[in-house]
mmCIF file of C-alpha atoms and ligand atoms in Angstrom:
data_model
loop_
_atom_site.group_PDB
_atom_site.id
_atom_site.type_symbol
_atom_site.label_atom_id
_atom_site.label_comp_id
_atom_site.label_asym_id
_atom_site.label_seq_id
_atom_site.Cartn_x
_atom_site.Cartn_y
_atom_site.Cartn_z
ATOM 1 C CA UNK A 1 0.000 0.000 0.000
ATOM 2 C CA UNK A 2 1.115 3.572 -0.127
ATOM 3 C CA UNK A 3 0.988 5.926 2.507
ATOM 4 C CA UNK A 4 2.778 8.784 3.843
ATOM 5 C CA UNK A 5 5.682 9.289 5.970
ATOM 6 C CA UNK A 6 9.016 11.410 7.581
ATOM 7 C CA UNK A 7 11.773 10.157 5.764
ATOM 8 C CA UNK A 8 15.076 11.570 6.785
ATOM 9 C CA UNK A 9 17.495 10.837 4.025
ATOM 10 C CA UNK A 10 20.991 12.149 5.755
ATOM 11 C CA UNK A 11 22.693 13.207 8.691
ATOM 12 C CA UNK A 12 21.777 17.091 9.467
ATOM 13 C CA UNK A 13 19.069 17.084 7.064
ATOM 14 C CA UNK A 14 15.147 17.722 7.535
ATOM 15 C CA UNK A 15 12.799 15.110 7.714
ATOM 16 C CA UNK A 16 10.749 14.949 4.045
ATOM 17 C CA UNK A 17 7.290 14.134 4.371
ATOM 18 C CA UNK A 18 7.031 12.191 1.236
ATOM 19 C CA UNK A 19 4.498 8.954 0.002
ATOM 20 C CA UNK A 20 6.192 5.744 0.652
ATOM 21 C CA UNK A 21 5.337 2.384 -0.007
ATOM 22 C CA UNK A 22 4.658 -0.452 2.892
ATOM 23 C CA UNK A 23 4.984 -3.647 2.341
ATOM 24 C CA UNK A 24 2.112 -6.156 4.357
ATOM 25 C CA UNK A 25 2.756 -7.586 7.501
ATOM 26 C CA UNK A 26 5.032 -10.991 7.729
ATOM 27 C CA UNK A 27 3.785 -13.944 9.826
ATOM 28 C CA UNK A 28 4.724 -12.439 13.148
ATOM 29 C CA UNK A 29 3.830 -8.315 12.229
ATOM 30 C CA UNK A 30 1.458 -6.233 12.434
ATOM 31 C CA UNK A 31 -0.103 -3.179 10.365
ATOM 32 C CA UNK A 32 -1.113 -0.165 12.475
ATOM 33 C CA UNK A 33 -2.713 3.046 11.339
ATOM 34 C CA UNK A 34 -0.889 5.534 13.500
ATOM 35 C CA UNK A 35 -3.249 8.223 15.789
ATOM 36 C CA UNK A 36 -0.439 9.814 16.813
ATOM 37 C CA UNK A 37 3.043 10.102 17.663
ATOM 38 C CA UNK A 38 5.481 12.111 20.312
ATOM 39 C CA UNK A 39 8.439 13.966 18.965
ATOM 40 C CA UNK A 40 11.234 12.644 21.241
ATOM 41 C CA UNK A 41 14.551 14.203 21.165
ATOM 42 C CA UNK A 42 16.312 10.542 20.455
ATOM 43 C CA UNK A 43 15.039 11.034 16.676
ATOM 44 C CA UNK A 44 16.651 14.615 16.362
ATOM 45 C CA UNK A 45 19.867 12.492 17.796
ATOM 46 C CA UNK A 46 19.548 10.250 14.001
ATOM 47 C CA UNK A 47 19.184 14.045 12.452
ATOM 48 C CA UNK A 48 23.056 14.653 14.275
ATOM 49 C CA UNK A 49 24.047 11.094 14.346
ATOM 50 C CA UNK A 50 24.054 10.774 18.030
ATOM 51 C CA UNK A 51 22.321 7.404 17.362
ATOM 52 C CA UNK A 52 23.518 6.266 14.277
ATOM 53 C CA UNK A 53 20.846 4.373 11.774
ATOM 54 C CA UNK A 54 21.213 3.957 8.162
ATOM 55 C CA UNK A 55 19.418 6.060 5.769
ATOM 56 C CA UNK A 56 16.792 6.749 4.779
ATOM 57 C CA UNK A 57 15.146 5.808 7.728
ATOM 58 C CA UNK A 58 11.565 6.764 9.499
ATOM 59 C CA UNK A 59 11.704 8.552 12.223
ATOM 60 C CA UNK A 60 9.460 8.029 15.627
ATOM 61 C CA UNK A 61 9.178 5.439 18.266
ATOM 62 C CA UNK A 62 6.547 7.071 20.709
ATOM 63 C CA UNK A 63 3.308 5.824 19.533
ATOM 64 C CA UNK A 64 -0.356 4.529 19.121
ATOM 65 C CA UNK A 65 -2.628 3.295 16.630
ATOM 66 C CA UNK A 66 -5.237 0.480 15.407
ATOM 67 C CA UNK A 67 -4.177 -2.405 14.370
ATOM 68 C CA UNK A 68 -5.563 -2.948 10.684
ATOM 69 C CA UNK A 69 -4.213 -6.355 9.304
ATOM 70 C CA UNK A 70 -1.912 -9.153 11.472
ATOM 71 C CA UNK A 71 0.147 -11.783 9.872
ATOM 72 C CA UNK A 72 -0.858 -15.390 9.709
ATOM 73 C CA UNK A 73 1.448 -16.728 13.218
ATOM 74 C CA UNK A 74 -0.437 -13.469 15.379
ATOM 75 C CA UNK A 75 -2.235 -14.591 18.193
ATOM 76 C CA UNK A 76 -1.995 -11.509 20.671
ATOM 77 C CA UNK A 77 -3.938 -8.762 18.915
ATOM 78 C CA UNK A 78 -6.301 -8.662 16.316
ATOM 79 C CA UNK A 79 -7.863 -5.807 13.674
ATOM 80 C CA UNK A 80 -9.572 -3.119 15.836
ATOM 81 C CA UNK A 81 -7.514 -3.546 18.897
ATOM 82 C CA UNK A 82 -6.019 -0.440 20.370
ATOM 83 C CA UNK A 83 -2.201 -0.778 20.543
ATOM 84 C CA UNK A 84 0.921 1.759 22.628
ATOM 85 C CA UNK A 85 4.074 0.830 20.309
ATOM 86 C CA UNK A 86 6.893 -0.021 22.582
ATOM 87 C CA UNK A 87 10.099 1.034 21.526
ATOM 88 C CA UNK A 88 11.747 -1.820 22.431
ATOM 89 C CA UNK A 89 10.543 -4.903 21.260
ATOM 90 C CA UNK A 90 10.308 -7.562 24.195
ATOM 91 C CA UNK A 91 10.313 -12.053 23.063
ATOM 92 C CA UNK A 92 8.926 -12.581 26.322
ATOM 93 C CA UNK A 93 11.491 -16.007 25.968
ATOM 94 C CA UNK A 94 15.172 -14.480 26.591
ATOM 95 C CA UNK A 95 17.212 -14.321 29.444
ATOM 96 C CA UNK A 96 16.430 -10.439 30.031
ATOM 97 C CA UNK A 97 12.498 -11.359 29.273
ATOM 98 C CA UNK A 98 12.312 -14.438 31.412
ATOM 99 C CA UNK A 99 13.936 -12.245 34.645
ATOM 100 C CA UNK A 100 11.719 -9.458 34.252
ATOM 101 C CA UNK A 101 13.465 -7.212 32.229
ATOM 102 C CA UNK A 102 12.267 -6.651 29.123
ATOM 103 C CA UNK A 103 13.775 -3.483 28.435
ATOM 104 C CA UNK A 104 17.073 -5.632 27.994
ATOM 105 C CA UNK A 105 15.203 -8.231 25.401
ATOM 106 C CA UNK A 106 17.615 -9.448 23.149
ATOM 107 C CA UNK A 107 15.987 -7.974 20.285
ATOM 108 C CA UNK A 108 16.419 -4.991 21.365
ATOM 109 C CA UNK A 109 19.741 -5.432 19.706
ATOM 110 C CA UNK A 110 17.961 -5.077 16.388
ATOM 111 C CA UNK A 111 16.672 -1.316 17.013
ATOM 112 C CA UNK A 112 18.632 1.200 15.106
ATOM 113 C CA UNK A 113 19.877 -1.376 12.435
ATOM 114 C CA UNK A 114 17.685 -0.041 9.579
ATOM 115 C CA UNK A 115 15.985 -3.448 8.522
ATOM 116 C CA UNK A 116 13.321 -5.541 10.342
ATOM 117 C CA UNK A 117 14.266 -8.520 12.487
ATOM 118 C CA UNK A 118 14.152 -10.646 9.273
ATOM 119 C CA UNK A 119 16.617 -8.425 7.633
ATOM 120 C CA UNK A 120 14.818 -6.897 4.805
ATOM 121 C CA UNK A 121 12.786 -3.547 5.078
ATOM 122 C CA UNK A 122 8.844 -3.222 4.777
ATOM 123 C CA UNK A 123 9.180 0.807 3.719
ATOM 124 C CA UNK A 124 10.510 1.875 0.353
ATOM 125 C CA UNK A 125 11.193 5.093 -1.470
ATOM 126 C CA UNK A 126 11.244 4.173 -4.722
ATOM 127 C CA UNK A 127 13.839 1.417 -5.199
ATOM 128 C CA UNK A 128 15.564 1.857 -1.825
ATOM 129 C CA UNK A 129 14.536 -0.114 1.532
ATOM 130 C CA UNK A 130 13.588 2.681 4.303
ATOM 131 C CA UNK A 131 14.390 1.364 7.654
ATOM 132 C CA UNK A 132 12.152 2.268 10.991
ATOM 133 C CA UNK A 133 13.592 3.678 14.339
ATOM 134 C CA UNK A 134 13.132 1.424 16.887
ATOM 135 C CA UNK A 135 11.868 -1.075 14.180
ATOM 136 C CA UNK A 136 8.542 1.422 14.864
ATOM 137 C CA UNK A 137 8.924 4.493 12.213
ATOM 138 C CA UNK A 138 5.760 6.033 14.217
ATOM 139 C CA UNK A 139 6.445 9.388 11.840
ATOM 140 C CA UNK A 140 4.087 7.787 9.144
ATOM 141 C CA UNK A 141 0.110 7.370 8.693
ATOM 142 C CA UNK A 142 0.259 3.708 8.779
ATOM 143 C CA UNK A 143 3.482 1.497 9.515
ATOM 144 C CA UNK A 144 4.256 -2.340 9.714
ATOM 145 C CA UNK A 145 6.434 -3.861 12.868
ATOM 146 C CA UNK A 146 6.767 -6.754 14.754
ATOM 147 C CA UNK A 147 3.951 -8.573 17.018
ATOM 148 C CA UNK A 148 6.004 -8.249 19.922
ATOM 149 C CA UNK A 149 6.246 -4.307 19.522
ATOM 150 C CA UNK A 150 2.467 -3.591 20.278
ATOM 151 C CA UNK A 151 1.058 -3.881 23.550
ATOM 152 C CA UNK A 152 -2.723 -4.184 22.926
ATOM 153 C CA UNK A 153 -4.785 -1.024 25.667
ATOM 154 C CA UNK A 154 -8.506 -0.916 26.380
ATOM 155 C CA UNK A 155 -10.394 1.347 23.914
ATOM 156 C CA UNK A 156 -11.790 3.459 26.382
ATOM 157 C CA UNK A 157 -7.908 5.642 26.540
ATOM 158 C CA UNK A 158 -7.434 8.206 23.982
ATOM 159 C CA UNK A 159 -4.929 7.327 21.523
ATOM 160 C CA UNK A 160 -3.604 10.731 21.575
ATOM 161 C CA UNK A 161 -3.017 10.267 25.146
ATOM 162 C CA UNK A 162 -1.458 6.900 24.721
ATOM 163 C CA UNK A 163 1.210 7.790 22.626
ATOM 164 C CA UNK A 164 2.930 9.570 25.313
ATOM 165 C CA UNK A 165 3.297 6.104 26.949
ATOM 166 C CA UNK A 166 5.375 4.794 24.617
ATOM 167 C CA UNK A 167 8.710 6.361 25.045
ATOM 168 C CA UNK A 168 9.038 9.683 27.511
ATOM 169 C CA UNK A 169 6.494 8.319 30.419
ATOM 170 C CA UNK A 170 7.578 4.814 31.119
ATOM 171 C CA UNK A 171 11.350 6.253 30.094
ATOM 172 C CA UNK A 172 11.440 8.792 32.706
ATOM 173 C CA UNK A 173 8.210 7.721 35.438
ATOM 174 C CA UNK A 174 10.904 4.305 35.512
ATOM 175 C CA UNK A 175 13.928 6.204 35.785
ATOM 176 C CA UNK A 176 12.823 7.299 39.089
ATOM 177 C CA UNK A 177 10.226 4.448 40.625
ATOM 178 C CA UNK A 178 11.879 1.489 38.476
ATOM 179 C CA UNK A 179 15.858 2.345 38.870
ATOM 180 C CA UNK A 180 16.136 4.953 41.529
ATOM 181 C CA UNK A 181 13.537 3.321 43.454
ATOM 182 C CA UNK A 182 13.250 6.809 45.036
ATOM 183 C CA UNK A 183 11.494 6.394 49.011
ATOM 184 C CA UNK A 184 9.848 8.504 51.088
ATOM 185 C CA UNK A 185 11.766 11.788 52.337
ATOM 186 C CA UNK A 186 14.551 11.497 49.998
ATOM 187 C CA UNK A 187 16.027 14.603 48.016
ATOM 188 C CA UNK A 188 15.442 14.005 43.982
ATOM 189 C CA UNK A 189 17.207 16.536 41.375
ATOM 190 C CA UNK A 190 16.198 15.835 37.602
ATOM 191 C CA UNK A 191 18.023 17.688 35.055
ATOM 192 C CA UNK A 192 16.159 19.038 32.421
ATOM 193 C CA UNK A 193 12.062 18.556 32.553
ATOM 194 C CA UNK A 194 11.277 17.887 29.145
ATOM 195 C CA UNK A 195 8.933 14.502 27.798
ATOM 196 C CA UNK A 196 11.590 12.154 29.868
ATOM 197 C CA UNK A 197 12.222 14.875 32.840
ATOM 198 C CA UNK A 198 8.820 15.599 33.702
ATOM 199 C CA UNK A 199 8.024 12.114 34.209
ATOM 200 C CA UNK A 200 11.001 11.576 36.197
ATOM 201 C CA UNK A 201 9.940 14.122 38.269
ATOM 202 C CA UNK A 202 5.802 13.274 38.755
ATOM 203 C CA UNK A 203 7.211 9.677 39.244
ATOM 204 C CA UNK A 204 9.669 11.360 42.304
ATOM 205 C CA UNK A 205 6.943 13.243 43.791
ATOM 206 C CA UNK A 206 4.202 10.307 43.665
ATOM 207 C CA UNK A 207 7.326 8.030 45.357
ATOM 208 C CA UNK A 208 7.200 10.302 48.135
ATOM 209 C CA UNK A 209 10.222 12.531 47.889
ATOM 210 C CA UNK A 210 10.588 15.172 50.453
ATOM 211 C CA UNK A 211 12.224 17.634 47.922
ATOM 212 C CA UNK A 212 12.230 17.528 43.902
ATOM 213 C CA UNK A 213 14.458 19.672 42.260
ATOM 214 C CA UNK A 214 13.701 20.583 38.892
ATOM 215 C CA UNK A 215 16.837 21.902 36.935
ATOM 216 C CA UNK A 216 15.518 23.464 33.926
ATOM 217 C CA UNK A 217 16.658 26.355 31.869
ATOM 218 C CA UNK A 218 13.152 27.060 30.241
ATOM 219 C CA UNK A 219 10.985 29.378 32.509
ATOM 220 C CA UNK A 220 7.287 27.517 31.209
ATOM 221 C CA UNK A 221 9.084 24.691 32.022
ATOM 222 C CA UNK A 222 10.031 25.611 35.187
ATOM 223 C CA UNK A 223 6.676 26.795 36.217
ATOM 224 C CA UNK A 224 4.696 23.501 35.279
ATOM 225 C CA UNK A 225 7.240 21.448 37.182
ATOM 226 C CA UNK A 226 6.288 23.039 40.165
ATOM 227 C CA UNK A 227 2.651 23.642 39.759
ATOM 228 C CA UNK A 228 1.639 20.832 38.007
ATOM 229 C CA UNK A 229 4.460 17.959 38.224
ATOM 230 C CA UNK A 230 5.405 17.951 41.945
ATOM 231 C CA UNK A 231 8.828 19.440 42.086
ATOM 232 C CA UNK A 232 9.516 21.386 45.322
ATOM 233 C CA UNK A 233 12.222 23.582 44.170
ATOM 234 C CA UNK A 234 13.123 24.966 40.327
ATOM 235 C CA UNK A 235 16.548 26.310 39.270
ATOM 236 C CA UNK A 236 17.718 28.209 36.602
ATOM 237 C CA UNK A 237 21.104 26.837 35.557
ATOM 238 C CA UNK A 238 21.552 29.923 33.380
ATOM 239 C CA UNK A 239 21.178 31.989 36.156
ATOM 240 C CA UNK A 240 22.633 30.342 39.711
ATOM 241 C CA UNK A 241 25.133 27.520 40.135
ATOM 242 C CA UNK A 242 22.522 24.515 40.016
ATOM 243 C CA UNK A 243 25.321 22.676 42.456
ATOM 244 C CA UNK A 244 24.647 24.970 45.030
ATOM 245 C CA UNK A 245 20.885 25.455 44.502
ATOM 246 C CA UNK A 246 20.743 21.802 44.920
ATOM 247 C CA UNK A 247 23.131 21.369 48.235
ATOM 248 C CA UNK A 248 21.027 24.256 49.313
ATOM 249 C CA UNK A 249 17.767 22.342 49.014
ATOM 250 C CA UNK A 250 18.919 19.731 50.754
ATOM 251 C CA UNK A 251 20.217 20.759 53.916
ATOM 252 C CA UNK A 252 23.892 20.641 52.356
ATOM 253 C CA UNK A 253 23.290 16.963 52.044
ATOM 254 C CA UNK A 254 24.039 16.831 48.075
ATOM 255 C CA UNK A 255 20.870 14.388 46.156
ATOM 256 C CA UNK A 256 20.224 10.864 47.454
ATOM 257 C CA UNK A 257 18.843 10.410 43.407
ATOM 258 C CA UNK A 258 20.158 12.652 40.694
ATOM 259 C CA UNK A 259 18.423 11.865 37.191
ATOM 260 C CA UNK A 260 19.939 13.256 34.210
ATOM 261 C CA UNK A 261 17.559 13.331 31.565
ATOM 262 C CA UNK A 262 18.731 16.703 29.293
ATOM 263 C CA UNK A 263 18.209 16.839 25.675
ATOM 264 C CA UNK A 264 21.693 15.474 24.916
ATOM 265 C CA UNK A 265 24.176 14.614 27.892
ATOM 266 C CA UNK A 266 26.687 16.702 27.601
ATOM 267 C CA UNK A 267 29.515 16.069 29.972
ATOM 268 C CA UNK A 268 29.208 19.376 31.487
ATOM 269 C CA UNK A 269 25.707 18.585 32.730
ATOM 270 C CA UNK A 270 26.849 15.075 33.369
ATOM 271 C CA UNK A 271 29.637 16.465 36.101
ATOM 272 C CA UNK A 272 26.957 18.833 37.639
ATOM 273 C CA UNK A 273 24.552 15.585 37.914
ATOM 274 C CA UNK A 274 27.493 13.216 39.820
ATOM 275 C CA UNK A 275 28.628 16.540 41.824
ATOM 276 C CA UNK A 276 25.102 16.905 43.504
ATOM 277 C CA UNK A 277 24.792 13.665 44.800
ATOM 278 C CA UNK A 278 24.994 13.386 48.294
ATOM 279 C CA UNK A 279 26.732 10.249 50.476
ATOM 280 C CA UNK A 280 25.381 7.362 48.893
ATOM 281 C CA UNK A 281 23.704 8.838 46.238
ATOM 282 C CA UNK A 282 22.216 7.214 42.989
ATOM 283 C CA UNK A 283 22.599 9.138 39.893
ATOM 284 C CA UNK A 284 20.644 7.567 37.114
ATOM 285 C CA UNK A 285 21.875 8.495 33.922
ATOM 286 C CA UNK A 286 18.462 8.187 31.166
ATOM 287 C CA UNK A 287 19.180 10.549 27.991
ATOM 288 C CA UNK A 288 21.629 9.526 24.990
ATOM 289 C CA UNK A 289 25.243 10.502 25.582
ATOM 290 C CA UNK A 290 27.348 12.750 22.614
ATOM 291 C CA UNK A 291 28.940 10.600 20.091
ATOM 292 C CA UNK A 292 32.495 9.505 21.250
ATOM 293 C CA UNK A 293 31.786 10.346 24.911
ATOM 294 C CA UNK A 294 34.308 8.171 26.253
ATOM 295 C CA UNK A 295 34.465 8.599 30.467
ATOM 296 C CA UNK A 296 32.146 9.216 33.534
ATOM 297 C CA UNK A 297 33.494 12.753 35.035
ATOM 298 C CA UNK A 298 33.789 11.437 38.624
ATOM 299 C CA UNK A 299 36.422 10.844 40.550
ATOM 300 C CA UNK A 300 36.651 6.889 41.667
ATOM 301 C CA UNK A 301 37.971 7.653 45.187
ATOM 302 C CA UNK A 302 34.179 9.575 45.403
ATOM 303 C CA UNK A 303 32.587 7.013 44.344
ATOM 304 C CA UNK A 304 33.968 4.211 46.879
ATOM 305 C CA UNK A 305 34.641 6.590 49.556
ATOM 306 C CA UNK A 306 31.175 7.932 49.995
ATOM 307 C CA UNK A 307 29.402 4.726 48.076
ATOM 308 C CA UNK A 308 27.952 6.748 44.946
ATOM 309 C CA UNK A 309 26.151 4.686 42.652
ATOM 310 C CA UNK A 310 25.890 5.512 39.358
ATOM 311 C CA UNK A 311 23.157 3.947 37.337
ATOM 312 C CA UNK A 312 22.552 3.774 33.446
ATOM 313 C CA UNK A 313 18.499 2.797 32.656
ATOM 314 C CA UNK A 314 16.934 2.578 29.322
ATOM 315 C CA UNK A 315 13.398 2.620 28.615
ATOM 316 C CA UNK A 316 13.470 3.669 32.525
ATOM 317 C CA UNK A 317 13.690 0.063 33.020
ATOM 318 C CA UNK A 318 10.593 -0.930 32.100
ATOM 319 C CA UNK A 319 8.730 -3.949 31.116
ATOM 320 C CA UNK A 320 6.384 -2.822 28.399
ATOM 321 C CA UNK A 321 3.967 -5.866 28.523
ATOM 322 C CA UNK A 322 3.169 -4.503 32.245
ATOM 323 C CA UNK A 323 4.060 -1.397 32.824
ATOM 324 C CA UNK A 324 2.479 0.427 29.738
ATOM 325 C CA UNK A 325 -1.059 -1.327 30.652
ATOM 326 C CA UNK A 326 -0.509 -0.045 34.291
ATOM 327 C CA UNK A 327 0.733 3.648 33.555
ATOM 328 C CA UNK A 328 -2.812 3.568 31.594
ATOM 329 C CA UNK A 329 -4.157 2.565 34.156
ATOM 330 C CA UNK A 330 -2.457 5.282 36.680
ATOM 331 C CA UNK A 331 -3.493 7.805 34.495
ATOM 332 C CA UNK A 332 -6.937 6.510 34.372
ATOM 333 C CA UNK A 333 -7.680 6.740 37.983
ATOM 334 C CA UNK A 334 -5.750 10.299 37.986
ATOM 335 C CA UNK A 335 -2.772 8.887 39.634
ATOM 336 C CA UNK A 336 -0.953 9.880 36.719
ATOM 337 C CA UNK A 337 -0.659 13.043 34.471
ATOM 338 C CA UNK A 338 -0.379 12.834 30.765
ATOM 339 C CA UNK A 339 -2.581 15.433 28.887
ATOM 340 C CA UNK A 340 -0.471 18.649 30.607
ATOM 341 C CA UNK A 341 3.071 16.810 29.048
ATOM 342 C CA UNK A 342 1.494 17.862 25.236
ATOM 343 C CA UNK A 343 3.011 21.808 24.687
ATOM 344 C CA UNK A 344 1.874 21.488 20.915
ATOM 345 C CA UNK A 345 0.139 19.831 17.904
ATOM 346 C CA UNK A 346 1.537 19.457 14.779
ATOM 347 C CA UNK A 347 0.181 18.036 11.581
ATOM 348 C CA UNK A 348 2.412 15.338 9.715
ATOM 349 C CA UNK A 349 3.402 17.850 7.667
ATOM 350 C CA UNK A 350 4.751 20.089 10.266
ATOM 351 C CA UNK A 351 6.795 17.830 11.571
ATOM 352 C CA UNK A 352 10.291 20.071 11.108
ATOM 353 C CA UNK A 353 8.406 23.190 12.673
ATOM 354 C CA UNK A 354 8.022 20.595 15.751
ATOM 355 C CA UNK A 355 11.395 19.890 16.279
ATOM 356 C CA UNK A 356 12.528 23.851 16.058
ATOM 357 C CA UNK A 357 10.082 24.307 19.142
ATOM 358 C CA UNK A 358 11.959 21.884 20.655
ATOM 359 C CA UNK A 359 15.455 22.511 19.824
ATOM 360 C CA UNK A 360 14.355 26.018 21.042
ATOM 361 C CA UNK A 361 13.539 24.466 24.210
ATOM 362 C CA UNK A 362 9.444 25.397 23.911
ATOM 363 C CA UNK A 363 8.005 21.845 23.962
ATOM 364 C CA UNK A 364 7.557 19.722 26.865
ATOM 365 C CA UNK A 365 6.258 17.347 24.243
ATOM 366 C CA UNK A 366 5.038 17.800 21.152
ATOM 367 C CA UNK A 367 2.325 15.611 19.078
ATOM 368 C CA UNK A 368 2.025 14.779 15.584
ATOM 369 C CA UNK A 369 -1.356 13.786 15.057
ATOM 370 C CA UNK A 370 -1.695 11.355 11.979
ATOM 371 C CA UNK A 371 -5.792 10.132 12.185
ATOM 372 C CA UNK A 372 -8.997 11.040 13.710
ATOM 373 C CA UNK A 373 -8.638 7.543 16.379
HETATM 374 C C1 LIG B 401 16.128 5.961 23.139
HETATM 375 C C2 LIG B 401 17.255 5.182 23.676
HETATM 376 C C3 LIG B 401 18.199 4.795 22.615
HETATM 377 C C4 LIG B 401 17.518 4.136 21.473
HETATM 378 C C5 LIG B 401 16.387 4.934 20.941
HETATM 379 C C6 LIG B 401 15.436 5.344 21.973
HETATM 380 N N1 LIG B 401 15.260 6.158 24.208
HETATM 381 C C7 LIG B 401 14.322 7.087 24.270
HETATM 382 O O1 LIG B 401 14.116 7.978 23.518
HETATM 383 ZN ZN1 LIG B 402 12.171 8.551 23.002
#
C-alpha cells in the first residue's frame, strides 16, 4: 500500500514528508494506522548522528494506533484492537524477558539497524529499503512492525493520550520508581524537565520525595514542574550555580537520586549531575550521551569513599507488557498526568516546525497527530 511518511534521508538534514510504499505484515507483524506520535529528542539524535541508523530511515518510536491487518502466526492482537508501540521490542522467551526485564530483550539489539528482524525492510522510497527507528517508524500514517512491539490497551484511553506512553512516560516515570527506586523523604534533582524529565519528576513526587528539584533552563518549564508535576524547588542553571541550589535544598546533604535526563548529555551537565549527589547517592543516567563520549566525570575515590552509585536505565527500566497497561491505568484513575506533558500539535506535515520548538527548548512534548482515532 502507499501511505505517507518522515523520511530523513541524511545526517543534518530535515525530515521529508514524502508517500512511501509499505509492504504487508510478515507472519509475526502487524499493520497499524498511527493516531499519533510524540516527537522525542532521540530522533533529532539520528538528524546529528548521536544514534547512528542507516538512511533513509523513518523517524518516531513514541506511539499509538489500530491495528488494521496481522500476519498469519499473530495470536496476541487482532484488527480493531487499540495498541501503545513499545520502543523496544520484548520475546517474552530471553534471558532479560524471562527475569523481568524486558527493556534488555535481546531484540532490542535489532533497534537502530535499519531493517526488520528478518533483515529486509517493509518501507521503500522508490527502489531503496527505508528502515524504521526502533523497528517502529511512528512518523508515518500507517506502519508495519513486529507482534512483539504492540502492547494491545482498552479502547476506552485516547490514543492521543497513549502515545505519550510509549517512550518519555515509562522512560522517565521508571527512571525514578523502576531504577532509583526513590522512598519517602529522599532529596530528587532531575536535570532538564522535558517529555523524559517531567516524568522523572511526577514519578519522584508520587514516590514520596521530600524535595524535587527541577533543573531546567526554560521558565514555562520551570513553572509547570512546580505547579503541576510535583517538584519542590526549580533552578535556573543559566542563572545560579545549580550545584549549590541543589546542596542548598537539601540541607547541604548533596541528592540521594540525581536523574539526568537533558536533551543530549553533555559532559558538562553530566559532572553537575554526579557533583550533587549526596553520600550514597544514585545518579541515574536516562538521555543519549554525545557521540564519542568516552568517560564518567567522577572521581573513583568519590565514588567508593562515599558509596555513589551511578546507574545507566533505558526505557526507565521498564517492562512494556506490564508497565504500559498499568501507567494507563495510573493515568486513568488520575494517579498519573499525561494530557499537561502535550506543549503542541503538529500536523504530519509540520513535523520540522516541531522539532525547532523543541530545539528552542518550547516543547515539553510535542504531538504529531496522523488520524482522527
Ligand atoms: C532511546 C534510547 C536509545 C535508542 C532509541 C530510543 N530512548 C528514548 O528515547
Ligand atoms: Zn524517546
Amino acid at each position: 500500500m502507499k501511505t505517507r511518511a518522515a523520511v530523513l534521508h541524511g545526517q543534518n538534514e530535515q525530515f521529508k514528508v514524502q508517500e512511501v510504499d509499505l509492504d504487508p505484515p510478515g507472519p509475526h507483524e502487524v499493520r497499524v494506522r498511527l493516531a499519533a506520535t510524540g516527537l522525542c529528542h532521540s530522533d533529532y539524535h539520528l538528524v546529528t548522528g548521536d544514534l547512528p541508523m542507516p538512511y533513509p530511515v523513518i523517524g518516531g518510536h513514541e506511539g499509538a494506533g489500530v491495528i488494521e491487518e496481522v500476519g498469519a502466526e499473530v495470536t496476541a492482537v487482532e484488527p480493531g484492537d487499540h495498541v501503545v508501540l513499545s520502543f523496544i521490542p520484548a520475546c517474552g522467551h530471553c534471558r532479560s524477558c524471562a527475569v523481568g526485564h524486558s527493556n534488555l530483550c535481546d531484540l532490542g539489539a535489532n533497534i537502530l539497524a535499519g531493517p526488520q528482524l528478518d533483515g529486509t525492510y517493509r518501507f521503500h522510497v522508490g527502489a531503496q529499503g527505508a528502515g524504521q527507528m526502533c523497528l517502529l517508524g511512528t512518523f508515518a500514517e500507517h506502519t508495519v512492525v513486529p507482534d512483539v512491539s504492540v502492547v494491545k490497551i482498552d479502547r476506552s484511553v485516547p490514543l492521543r493520550t497513549a502515545a505519550l506512553i510509549g517512550c518519555g512516560v515509562p522512560t522517565g516515570y521508571g527512571a525514578a520508581v523502576n531504577k532509583a527506586k526513590v522512598r519517602p523523604g529522599e532529596s530528587v534533582v532531575v536535570w532538564g524537565a522535558g517529555g523524559i524529565g517531567m516524568n522523572a519528576i511526577q514519578g519522584a513526587a508520587t514516590s514520596g520525595a521530600r524535595v524535587v528539584v527541577a533543573v531546567e533552563p526554560d521558565e514555562a518549564k520551570r513553572k509547570l514542574a512546580y505547579e503541576v508535576f510535583g517538584a519542590t524547588h526549580v533552578v535556573d542553571p543559566t542563572a545560579v550555580d545549580p550545584v549549590d541550589a541543589v546542596l542548598e535544598a537539601t540541607w547541604n546533604r548533596g541528592a540521594d537520586v540525581s536523574i539526568a535526563t537533558p536533551g543530549v548529555l553533555t559532559q558538562a551537565i553530566l559532572a553537575q549531575a554526579l557533583q550533587a549527589l549526596g553520600k550514597g547517592g544514585r545518579a541515574v543516567l536516562v538521555a543519549v550521551p554525545p557521540a564519542g563520549a568516552d568517560h564518567l566525570p567522577i572521581a573513583p575515590f568519590d565514588v567508593v569513599m562515599f558509596e555513589r552509585q551511578i546507574l545507566g536505565t533505558v526505557y526507565g527500566s521498564s517492562n512494556p507488557f506490564s508497565d504500559i497497561p498499568q501507567l494507563i491505568d495510573l493515568y486513568q484513575s488520575g494517579k498519573l498526568k499525561l494530557d499537561e506533558l502535550v506543549t503542541n500539535t503538529y500536523s504530519l506535515d509540520q513535523i520540522n516546525e516541531g522539532y525547532e520548538a523543541m530545539l528552542a527548548g518550547r516543547n515539553i512534548r510535542g504531538l504529531v497527530i496522523l488520524s482522527d482515532d
